[in-house]
XYZ file of C-alpha atoms in Angstrom:
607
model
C 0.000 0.000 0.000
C 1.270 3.585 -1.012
C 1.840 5.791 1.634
C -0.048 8.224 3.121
C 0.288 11.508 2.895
C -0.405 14.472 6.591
C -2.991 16.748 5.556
C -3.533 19.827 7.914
C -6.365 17.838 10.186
C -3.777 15.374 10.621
C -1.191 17.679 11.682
C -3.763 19.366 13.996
C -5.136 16.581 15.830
C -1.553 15.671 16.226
C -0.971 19.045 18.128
C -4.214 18.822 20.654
C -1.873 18.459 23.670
C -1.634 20.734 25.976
C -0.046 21.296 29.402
C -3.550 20.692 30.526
C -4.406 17.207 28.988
C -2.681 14.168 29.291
C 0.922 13.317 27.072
C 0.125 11.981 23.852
C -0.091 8.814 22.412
C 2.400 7.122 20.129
C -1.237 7.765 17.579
C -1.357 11.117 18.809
C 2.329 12.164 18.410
C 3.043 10.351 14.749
C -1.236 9.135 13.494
C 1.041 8.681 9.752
C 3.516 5.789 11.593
C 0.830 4.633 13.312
C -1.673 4.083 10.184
C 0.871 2.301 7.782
C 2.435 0.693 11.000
C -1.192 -0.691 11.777
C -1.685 -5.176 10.774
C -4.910 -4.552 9.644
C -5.571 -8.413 8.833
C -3.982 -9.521 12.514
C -6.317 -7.073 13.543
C -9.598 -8.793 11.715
C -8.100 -11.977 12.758
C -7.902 -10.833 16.860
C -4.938 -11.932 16.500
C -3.652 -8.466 17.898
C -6.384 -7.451 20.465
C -7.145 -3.725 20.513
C -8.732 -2.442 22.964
C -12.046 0.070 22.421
C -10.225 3.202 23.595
C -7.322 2.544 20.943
C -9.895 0.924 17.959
C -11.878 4.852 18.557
C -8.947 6.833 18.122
C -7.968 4.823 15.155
C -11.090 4.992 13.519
C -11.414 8.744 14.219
C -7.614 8.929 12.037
C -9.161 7.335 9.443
C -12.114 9.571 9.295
C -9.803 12.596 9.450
C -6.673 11.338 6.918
C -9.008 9.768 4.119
C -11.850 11.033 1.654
C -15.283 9.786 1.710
C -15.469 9.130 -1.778
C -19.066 8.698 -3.157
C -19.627 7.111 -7.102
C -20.845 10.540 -8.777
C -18.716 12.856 -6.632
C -15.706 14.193 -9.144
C -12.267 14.451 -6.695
C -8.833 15.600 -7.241
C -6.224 13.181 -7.910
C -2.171 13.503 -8.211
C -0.383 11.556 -10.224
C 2.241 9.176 -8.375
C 3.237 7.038 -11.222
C 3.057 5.954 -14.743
C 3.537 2.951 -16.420
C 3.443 1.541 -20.074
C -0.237 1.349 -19.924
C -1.871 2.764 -16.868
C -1.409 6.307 -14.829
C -1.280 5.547 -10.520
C -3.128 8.192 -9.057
C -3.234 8.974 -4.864
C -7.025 10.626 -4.527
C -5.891 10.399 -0.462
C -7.681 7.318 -0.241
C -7.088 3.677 1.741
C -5.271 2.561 -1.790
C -4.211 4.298 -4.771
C -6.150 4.715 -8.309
C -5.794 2.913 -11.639
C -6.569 4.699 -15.031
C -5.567 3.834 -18.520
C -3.588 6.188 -20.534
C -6.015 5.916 -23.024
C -8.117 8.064 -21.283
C -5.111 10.943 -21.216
C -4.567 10.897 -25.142
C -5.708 14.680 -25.320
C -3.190 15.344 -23.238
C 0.310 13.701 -24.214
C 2.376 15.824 -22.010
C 0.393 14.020 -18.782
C 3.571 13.365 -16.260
C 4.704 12.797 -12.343
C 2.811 15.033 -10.811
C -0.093 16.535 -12.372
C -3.215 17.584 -10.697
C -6.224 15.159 -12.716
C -10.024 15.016 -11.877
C -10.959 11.518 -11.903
C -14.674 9.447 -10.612
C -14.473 6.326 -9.012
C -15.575 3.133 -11.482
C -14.663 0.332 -9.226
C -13.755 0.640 -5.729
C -11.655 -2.268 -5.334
C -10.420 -4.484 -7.593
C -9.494 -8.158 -7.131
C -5.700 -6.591 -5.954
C -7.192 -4.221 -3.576
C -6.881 -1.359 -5.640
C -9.447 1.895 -6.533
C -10.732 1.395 -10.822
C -10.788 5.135 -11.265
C -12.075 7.012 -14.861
C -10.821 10.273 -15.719
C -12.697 10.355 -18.653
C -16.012 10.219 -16.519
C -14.951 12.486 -14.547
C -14.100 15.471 -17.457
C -17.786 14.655 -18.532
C -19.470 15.832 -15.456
C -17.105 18.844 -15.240
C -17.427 19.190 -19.278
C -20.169 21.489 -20.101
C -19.296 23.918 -17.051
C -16.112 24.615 -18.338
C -17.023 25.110 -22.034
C -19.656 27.207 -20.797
C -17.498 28.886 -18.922
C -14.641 29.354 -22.006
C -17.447 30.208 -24.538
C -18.697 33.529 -21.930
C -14.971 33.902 -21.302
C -13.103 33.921 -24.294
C -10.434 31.767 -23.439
C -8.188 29.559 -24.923
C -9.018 25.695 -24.439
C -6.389 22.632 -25.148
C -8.418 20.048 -27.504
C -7.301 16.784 -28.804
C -7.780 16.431 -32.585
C -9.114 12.646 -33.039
C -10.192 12.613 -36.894
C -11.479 13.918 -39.406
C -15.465 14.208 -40.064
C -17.363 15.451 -43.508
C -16.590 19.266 -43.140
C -13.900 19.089 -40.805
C -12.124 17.910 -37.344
C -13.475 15.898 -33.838
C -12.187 17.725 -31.475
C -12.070 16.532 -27.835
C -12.435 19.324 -25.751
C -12.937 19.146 -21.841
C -14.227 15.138 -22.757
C -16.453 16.804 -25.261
C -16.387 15.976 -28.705
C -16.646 19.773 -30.186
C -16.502 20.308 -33.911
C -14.224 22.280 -36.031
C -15.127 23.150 -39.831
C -12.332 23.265 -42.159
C -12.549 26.558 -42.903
C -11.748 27.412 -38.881
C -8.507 25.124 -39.015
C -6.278 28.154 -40.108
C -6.578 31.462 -41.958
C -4.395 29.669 -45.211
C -6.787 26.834 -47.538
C -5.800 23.267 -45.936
C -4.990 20.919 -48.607
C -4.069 17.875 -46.119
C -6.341 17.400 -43.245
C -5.093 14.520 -41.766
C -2.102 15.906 -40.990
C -3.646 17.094 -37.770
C -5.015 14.411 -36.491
C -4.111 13.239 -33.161
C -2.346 16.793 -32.661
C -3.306 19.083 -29.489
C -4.139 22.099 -30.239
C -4.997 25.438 -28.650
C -8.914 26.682 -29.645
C -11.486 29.257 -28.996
C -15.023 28.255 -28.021
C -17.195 30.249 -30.527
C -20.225 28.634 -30.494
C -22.535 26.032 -28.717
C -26.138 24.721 -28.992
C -27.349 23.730 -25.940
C -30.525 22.284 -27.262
C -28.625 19.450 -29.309
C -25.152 19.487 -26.896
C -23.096 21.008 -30.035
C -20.054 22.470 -29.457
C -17.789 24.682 -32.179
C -14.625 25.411 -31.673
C -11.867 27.514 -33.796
C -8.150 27.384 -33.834
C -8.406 30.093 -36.754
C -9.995 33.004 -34.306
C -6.560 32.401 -32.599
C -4.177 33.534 -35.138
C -6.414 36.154 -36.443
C -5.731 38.806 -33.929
C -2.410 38.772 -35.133
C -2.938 38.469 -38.497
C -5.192 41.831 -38.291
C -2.371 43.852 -36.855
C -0.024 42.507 -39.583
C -2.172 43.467 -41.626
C -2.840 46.738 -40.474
C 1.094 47.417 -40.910
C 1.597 45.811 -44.341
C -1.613 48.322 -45.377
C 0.227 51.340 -44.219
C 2.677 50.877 -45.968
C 1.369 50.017 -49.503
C 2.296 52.053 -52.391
C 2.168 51.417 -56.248
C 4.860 50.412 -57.924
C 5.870 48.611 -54.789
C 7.816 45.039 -55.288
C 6.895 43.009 -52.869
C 7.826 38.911 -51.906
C 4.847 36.692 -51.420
C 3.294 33.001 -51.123
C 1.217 31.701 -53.508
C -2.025 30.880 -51.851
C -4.636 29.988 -54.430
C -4.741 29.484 -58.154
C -7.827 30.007 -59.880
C -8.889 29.908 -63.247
C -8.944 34.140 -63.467
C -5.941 34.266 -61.112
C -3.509 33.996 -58.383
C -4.217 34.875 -54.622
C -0.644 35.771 -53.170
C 0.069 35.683 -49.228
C 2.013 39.157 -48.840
C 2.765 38.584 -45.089
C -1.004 38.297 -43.673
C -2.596 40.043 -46.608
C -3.637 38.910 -49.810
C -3.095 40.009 -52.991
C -4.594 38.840 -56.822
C -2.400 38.258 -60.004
C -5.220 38.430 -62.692
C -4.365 35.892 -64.874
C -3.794 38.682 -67.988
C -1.079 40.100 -65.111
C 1.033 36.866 -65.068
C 2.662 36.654 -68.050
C 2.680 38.594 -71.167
C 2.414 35.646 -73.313
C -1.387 34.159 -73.892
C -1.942 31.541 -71.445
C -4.846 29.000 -70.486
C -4.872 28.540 -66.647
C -2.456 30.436 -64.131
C -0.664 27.443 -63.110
C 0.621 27.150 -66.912
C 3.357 29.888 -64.548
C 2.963 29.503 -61.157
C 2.686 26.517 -58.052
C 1.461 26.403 -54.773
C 3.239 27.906 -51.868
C 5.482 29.084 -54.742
C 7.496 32.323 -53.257
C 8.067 34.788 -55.950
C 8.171 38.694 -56.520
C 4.905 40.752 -57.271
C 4.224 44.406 -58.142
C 1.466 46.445 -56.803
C -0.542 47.850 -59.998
C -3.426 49.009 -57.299
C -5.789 49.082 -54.737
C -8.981 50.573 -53.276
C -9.255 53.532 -50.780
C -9.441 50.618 -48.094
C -6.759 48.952 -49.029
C -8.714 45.298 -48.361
C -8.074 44.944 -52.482
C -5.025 44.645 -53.487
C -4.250 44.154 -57.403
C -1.123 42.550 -58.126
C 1.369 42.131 -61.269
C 4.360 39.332 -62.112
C 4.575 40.273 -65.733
C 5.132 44.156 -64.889
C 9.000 42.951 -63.835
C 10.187 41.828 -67.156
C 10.653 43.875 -70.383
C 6.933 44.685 -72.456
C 8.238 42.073 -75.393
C 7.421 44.509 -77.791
C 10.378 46.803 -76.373
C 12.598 43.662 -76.875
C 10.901 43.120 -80.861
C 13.664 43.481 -83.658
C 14.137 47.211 -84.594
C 14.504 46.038 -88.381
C 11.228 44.180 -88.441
C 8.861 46.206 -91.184
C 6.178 46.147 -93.205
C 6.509 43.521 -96.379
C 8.243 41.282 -94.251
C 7.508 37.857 -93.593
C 7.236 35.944 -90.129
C 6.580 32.539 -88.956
C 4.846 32.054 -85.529
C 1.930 30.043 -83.813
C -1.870 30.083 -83.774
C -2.881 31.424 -80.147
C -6.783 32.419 -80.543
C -9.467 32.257 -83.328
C -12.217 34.255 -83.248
C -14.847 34.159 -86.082
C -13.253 37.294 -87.761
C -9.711 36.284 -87.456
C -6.745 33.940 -85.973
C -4.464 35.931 -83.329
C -0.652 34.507 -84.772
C 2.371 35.272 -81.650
C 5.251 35.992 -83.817
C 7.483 36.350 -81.124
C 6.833 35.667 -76.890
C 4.341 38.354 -75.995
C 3.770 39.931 -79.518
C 0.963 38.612 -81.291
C -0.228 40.273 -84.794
C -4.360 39.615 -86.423
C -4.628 37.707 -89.361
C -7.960 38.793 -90.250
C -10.210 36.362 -92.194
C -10.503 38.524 -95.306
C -6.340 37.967 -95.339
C -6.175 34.382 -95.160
C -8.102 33.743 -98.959
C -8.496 36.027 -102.126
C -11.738 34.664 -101.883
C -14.545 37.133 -101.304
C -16.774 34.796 -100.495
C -15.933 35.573 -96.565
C -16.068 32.202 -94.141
C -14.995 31.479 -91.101
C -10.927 31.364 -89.579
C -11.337 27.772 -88.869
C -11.729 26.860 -92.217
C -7.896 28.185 -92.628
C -6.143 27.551 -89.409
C -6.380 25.727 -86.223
C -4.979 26.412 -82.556
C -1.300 25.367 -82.483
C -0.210 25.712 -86.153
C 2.748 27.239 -87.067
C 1.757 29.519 -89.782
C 3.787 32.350 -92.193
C 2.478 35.695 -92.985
C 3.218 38.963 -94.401
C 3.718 41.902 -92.202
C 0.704 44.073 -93.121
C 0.709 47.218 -90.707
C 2.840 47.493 -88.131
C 2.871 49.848 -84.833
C 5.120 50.216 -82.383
C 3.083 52.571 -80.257
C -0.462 51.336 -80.201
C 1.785 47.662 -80.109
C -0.395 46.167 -83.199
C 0.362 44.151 -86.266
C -1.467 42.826 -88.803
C -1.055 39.767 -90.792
C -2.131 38.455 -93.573
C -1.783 34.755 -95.616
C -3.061 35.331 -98.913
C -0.097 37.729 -99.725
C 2.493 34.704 -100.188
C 0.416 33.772 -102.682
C -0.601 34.807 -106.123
C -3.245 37.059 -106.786
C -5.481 34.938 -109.380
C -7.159 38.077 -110.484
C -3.861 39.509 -111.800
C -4.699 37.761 -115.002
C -8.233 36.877 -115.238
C -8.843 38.078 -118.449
C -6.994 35.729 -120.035
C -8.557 32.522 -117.672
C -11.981 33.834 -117.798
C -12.918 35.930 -120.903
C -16.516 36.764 -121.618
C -18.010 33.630 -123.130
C -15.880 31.010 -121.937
C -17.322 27.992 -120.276
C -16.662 26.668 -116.525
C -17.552 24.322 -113.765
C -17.812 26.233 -110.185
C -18.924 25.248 -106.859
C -21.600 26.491 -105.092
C -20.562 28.059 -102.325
C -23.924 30.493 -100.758
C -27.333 31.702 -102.277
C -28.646 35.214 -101.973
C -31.913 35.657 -102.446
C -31.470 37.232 -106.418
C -28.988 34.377 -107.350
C -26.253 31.809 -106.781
C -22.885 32.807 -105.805
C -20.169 30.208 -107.735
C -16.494 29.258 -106.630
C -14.496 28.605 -109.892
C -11.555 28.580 -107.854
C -10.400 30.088 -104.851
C -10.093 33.113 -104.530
C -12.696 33.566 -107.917
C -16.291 33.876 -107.605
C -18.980 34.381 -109.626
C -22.499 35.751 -108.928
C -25.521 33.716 -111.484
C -28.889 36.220 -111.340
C -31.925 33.822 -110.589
C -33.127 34.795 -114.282
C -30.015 33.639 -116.007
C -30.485 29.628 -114.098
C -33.099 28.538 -116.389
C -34.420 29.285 -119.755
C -37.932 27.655 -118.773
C -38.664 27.644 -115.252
C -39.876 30.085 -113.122
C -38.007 30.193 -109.901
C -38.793 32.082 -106.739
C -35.374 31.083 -104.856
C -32.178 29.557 -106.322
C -32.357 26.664 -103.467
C -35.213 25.420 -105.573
C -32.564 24.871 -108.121
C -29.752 23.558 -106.582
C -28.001 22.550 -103.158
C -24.599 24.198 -101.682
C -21.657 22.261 -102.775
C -23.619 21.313 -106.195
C -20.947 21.737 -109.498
C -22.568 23.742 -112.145
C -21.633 24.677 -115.758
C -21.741 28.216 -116.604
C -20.714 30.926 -119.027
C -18.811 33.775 -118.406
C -21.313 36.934 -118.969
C -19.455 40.107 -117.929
C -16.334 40.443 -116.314
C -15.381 43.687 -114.327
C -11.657 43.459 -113.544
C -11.021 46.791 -111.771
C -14.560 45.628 -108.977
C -12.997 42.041 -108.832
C -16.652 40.824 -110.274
C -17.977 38.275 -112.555
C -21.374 37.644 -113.825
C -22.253 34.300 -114.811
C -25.216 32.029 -116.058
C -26.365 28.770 -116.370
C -28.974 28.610 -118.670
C -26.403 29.617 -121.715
C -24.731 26.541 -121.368
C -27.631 24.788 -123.224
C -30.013 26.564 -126.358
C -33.180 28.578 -125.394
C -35.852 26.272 -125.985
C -38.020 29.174 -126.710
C -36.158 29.931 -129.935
C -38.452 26.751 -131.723
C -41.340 27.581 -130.101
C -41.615 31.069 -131.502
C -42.782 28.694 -134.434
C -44.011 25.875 -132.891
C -46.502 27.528 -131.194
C -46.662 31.063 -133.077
C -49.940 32.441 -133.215
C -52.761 31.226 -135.317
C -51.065 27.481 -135.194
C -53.431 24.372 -133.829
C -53.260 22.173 -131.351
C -54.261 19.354 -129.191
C -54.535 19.113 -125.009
C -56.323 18.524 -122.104
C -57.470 20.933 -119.626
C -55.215 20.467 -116.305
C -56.415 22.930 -114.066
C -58.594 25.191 -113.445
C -57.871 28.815 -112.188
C -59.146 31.910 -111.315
C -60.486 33.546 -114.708
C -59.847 30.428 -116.733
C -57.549 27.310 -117.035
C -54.519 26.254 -117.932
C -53.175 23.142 -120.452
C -49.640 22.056 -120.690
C -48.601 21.504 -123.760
C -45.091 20.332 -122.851
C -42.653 21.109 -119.897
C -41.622 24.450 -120.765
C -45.356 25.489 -121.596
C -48.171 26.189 -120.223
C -50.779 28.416 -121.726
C -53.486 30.076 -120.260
C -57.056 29.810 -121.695
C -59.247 32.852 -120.743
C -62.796 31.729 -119.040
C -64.859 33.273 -122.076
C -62.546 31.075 -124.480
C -63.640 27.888 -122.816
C -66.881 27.958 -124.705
C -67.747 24.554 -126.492
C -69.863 25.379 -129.960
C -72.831 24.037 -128.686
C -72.451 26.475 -125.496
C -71.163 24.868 -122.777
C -67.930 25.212 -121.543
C -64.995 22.955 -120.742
C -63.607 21.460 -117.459
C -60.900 19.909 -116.309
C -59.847 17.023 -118.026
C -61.448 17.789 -121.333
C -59.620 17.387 -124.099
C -59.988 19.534 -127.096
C -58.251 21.416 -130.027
C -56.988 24.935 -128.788
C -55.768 27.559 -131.114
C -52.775 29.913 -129.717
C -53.899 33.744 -129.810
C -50.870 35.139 -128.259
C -47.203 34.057 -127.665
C -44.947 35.986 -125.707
C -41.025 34.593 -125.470
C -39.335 37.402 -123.330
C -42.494 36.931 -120.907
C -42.826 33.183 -121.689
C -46.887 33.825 -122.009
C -49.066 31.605 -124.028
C -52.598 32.081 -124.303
C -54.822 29.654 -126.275
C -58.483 29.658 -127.322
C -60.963 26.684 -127.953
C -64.083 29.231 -128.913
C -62.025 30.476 -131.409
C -61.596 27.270 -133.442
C -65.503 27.479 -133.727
C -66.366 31.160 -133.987
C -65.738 32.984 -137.581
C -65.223 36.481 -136.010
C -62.738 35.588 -133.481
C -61.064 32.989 -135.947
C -60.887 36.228 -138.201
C -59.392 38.426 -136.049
C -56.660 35.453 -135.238
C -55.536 34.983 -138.727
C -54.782 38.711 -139.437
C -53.283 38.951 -136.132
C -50.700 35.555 -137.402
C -49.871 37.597 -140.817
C -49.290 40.478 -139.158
C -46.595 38.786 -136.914
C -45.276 36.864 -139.739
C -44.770 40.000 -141.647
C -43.474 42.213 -138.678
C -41.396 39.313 -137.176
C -42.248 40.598 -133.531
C -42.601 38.774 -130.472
C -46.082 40.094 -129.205
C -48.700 40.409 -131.773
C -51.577 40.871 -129.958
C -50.285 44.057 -128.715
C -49.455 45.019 -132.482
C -52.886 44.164 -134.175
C -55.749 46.414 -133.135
C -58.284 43.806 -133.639
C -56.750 41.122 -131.648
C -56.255 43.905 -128.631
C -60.620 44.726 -128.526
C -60.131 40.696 -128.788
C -58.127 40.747 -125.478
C -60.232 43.035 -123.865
C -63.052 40.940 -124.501
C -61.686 38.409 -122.932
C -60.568 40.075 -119.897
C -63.665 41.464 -119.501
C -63.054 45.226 -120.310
């Protein structure tokens, strides 16, 4: 059995002598001797026979030296010894405590000594010995003293014990307390588990008591400081200042730099004067380097940084000779629709716009020239220093095809183009690059009658055509279609000349009369009044009958055709003048020409 220690109501029933009162006892004069001196099991076996006076006194010691230690009541106990697995702690009682180390893993630094709160779990063991719980014990006295640090403000000791969604377990006080990620420090953590089973110092900053949540910070620690760094870095900003700093955080529009407690952005355009896709294309984390400061607001709390600012513009460092007419070679950076940005040189980048890269004027887009990451040459355009822009161009290193066109596309030869867009008055063709040619919707077909060229013919189609005017100083060429093959019309200004016979069926019928084909190029029109049969009715559709033309029209392509006529001696009359006056005249429209024939119109239309 350990021994016991004199507390002060030892030592003062020791000195209750007086000159008054009998000498003292050998249990008066030393009650610590006497205790561990005392055969307790001779005792319970009589083999030493006390007597009542002496058993009194002893028991009166015992009452007086030792705590009355109750299951729930939370006592004070010093550490005496400690072993590989187990602490021995003296709580002042008849034998000394047990409790595992595991219990003490908050605190590491446990040693010889220490003051610890423990509750008694078992009070004797099969060796005689107190089962004491420490962790128990911090329990009950828990939620005082987090109460007590959250009203406070004061700094706690917590045992980090892993990691949770969001954050850290924290044993605080017995207490498992929670601490979000973002509270862990004031810098981004990128490896959590490097705190676990660490002891740290936190603040209290928040508890429910509803649901027994606790929150604690080790971040509210180091801010204080941080602020009054900061303050001082602040003061002393200035533009133009070069400053050393930590990178942070890389983001896609930038890099957040650590100047000493405050925090500064490199916008990604600030990092390098070459194009680039993401920041860390230049920079790593916790990557010290050396940053200007372009600016900041009245506050100071924004802080806009520059790396590139340190080195030489690149178009200070560009070849002095380098002119206009010359040609460069660099790399394809950025297409837009309208161009392809080419970086001749690091940092210098000149436009190669879209109506550069073809002799084409058929305009299309940059990717159908050049793609990101091709080495490309071009001619020096413009060139300025000042303003720092250059233009490019492609086309340039190669032949202008209009420089002779006159001799690869007179009037009247014949081609086969591509078509390359439609408009909605004709069809523009590619005969090769760089030479197009425009075909007018009237000059596609000699017959049909077209509302938009798409009803004629798809983008990419190959067509034949004629050269119809060429106009070398506007870079323009009209061509057609239709004069590849012979106007049909040509033999039907006798085929079907006025006064001439023939037979057809009705095929529909339309406002003010009807139509018949005749073939595929024509269609005449028979007037309502000229569908009269001879015995008075008129035809319908379907009918077949003999027609007789009364007007053809080949610059108009207008045929109209009469069956009353074939029966009626007047209007049959008035047709055969009308033919020998055409015949003799040679003119396109003789109804218009023949007076006769024009009252016959009228007629007709109802006039």
């Amino acid at each position: 059995m350990a021994e016991e220690k004199n507390t002060p109501e030892v030592e003062e029933v020791a000195g209750m002598a007086t000159d008054s009162q009998p000498a003292p006892s050998e249990q008066q004069e030393n009650p610590e001797k006497f205790l561990k001196d005392f055969n307790w099991h001779n005792y319970e076996e009589g083999i030493d026979p006390i007597d009542d006076t002496k058993l009194e006194e002893f028991e009166k010691l015992v009452a007086e030296n030792f705590v009355d230690t109750l299951d729930d009541e939370v006592v004070e106990g010093t550490v005496i010894n400690i072993t590989d697995r187990d602490a021995i702690i003296d709580i002042n009682a008849k034998s000394e405590g047990v409790i595992s180390l595991n219990e003490f893993r908050y605190n590491p630094s446990l040693k010889e000594g220490d003051k610890v709160e423990v509750l008694i779990d078992v009070r004797e063991d099969s060796t005689g010995q107190l089962i004491l719980s420490h962790r128990k014990a911090r329990v009950i006295k828990a939620w005082d003293r987090v109460n007590a640090a959250h009203e406070e403000a004061t700094i706690v000791n917590g045992f980090v014990k892993c990691r949770t969604k969001g954050g850290m377990i924290v044993d605080v006080f017995g207490i498992e307390a929670f601490l979000p990620g973002s509270q862990i420090d004031v810098k981004p953590i990128r490896d959590y588990d490097a705190y676990v089973n660490k002891t740290m110092e936190f603040k209290v900053v928040k508890i429910n008591h509803e649901f027994k949540n606790v929150v604690v910070s080790h971040k509210a620690l180091i801010e204080a400081d941080i602020e009054e760094q900061k303050k001082e870095i602040i003061g002393q900003l200035e533009k133009g200042q070069v400053l050393e700093g930590t990178v942070k955080n890389i983001t896609s529009y930038g890099v957040f730099v650590d100047l000493g407690g405050v925090d500064g952005l490199v916008h990604i355009t600030d990092l390098s004067w070459s194009r680039i896709n993401h920041p860390n294309e230049i920079v790593e984390l916790d990557q010290k380097l050396n940053v200007v400061i372009l600016d900041f607001d009245e506050a100071k709390t924004r802080i806009q940084l520059g790396l590139k600012q340190l080195s030489k513009h690149p178009w200070e460092a560009l070849d002095e000779n380098l002119k206009v007419g010359d040609k460069v070679k660099g790399k394809v950076v950025v297409i837009a629709d309208y161009g392809a940005f080419i970086e001749v040189a690091e940092g210098v980048e000149g436009l190669i716009h879209v109506s550069e890269m073809s002799w084409s004027t058929h305009l299309r887009s940059a990717q159908d020239f050049v793609n990101v990451g091709d080495e490309v040459e071009a001619q020096i355009l413009t060139l300025d220093r000042e303003e720092r822009k250059m233009s490019l161009g492609i086309k340039q290193l190669t032949p202008d095809p209009w420089t002779d066109i006159t001799t690869k596309y007179p009037v009247g030869s014949r081609h086969n183009g591509i078509v390359r867009n439609f408009t909605n008055f004709g069809v523009f063709v590619e005969l090769e690059e760089g030479i197009d040619g425009l075909i007018y919707i009237s000059d596609l077909s000699w017959t049909k009658k077209i509302k938009h060229p798409s009803e004629f013919c798809n983008v990419g189609d190959k067509l034949d055509v004629v050269v119809l005017e060429l106009d070398v100083e506007g870079r323009k060429l009209s061509l057609g279609h239709k004069q590849t093959e012979d106007n049909p019309w040509d033999k039907y200004v006798t085929e079907f000349a006025v006064g001439t016979k023939h037979t057809a069926t009705i095929d529909e019928m339309v406002d003010k009369g009807a139509t018949i084909e005749f073939n595929e190029d024509i269609t005449a029109f028979v007037p309502t009044r000229h569908l009269e049969k001879e015995d008075g009715s008129k035809l319908g559709k379907g009918d077949e009958a003999e027609f007789i033309i009364i007007e053809f029209n080949k610059e108009f392509k207008r045929v109209v055709a009469s069956h009353m006529s074939i029966h009626k001696e007047d209007e049959a009359k008035i047709v055969k003048q009308a033919a020998k006056k055409s015949q003799e005249e040679n003119k396109p429209t003789l109804g218009d020409a023949n007076a006769d024939l024009q009252a016959l119109k009228d007629k007709m239309e109802g006039k």
